[in-house]
CSV table of C-alpha atoms in Angstrom, one decimal:
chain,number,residue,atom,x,y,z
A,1,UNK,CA,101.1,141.1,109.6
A,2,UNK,CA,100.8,137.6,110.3
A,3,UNK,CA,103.0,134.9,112.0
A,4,UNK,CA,102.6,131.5,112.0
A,5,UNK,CA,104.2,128.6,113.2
A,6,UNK,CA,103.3,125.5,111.8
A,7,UNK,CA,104.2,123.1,115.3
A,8,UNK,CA,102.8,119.5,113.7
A,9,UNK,CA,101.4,118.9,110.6
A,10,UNK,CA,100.3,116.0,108.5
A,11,UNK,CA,103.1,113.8,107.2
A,12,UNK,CA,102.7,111.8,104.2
A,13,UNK,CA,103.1,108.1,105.2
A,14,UNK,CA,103.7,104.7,104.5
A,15,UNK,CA,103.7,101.7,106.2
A,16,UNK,CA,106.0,98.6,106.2
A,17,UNK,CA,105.1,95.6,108.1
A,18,UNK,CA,106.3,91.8,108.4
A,19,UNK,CA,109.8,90.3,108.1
A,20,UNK,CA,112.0,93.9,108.1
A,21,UNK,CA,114.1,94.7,110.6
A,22,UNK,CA,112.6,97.4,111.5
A,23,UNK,CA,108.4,97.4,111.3
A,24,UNK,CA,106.4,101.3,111.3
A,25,UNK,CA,105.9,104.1,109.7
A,26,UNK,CA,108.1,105.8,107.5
A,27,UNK,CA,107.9,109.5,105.9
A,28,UNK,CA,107.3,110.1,102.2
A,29,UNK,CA,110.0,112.8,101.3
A,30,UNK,CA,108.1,115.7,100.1
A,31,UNK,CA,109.1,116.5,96.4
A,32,UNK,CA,110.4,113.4,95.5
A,33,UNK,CA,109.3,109.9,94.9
A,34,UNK,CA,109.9,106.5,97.3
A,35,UNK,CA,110.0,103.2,95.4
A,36,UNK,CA,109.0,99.9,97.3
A,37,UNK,CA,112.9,98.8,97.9
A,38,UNK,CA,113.3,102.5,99.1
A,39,UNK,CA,111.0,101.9,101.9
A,40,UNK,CA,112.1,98.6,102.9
A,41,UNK,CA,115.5,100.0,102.7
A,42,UNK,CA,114.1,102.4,105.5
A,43,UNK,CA,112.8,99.9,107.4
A,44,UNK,CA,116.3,98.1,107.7
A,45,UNK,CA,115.7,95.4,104.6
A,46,UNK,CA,114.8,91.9,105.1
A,47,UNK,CA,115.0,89.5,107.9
A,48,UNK,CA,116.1,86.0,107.4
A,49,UNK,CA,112.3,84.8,107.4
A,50,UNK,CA,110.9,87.2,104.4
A,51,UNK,CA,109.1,85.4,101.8
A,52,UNK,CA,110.3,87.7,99.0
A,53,UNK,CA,108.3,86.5,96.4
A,54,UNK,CA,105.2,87.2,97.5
A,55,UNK,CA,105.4,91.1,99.1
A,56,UNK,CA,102.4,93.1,98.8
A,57,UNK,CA,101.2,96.5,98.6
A,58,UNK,CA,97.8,97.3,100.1
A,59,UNK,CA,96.5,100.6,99.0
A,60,UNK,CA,93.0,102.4,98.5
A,61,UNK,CA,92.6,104.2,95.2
A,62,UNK,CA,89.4,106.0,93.9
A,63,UNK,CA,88.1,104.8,97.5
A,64,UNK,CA,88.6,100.4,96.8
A,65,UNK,CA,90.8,98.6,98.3
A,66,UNK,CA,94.0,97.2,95.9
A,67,UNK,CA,96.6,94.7,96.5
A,68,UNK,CA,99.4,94.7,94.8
A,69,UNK,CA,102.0,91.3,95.1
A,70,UNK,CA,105.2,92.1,93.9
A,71,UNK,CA,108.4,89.7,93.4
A,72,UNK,CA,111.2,91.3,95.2
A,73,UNK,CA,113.3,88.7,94.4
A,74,UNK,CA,113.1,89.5,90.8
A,75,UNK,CA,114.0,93.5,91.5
A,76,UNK,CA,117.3,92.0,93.7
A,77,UNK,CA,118.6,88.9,91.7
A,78,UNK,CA,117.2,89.6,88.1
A,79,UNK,CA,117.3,93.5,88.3
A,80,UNK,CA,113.4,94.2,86.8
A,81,UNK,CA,113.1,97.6,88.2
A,82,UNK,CA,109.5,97.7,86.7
A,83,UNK,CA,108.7,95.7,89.6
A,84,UNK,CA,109.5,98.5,91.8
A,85,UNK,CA,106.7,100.5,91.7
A,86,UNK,CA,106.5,104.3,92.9
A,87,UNK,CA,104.6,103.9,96.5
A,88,UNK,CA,101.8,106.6,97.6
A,89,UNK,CA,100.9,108.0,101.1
A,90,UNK,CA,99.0,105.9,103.3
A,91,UNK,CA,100.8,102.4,101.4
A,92,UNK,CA,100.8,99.6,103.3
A,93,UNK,CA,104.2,97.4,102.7
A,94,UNK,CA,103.9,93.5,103.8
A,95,UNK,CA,106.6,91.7,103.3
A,96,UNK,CA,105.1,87.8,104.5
A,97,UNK,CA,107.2,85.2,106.4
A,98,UNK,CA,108.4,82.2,104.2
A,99,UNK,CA,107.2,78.9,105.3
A,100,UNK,CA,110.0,76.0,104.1
């Protein structure tokens, strides 16, 4: 017989960066799905400063790079939950500063 502790292993990740209230790295959940509002949810929402019509997804799919801008604002104010898409591991979540 064999014993094995696993001490550390590979988490699945995304990232969320730019006006949240709390920037880094946040943990996929393993069976289940994270939306986009999920992880900024995670990351504390919005500050005062997000632009939230212009937040992107950065993500590499079938090895190129892909963008995705989304319209938060129409998720929170107009309810279009086809805006918030499912997010994958290694997503990168920038949500820009608005300039008035």
């Amino acid at each position: 017989q064999v014993l094995i502790f696993i001490e550390e292993y590979n988490a699945r990740q995304v990232s969320v960066l730019g006006e949240v209230k709390s920037p880094g790295k946040y943990a996929l959940p393993g069976e289940k799905e994270m939306t986009l509002m999920q992880a900024i949810a995670m990351a504390g929402g919005f500050t005062k400063f997000a632009d939230l019509t212009k937040t992107k997804v950065m993500r590499a799919e079938n090895g190129e790079k892909k963008t995705i801008v989304i319209n938060v604002k129409s998720i929170t104010e107009k309810g279009d939950k086809d805006q918030d898409i499912i997010l994958r591991a290694e997503d990168i979540v920038v949500v820009p500063e608005s300039f008035f």
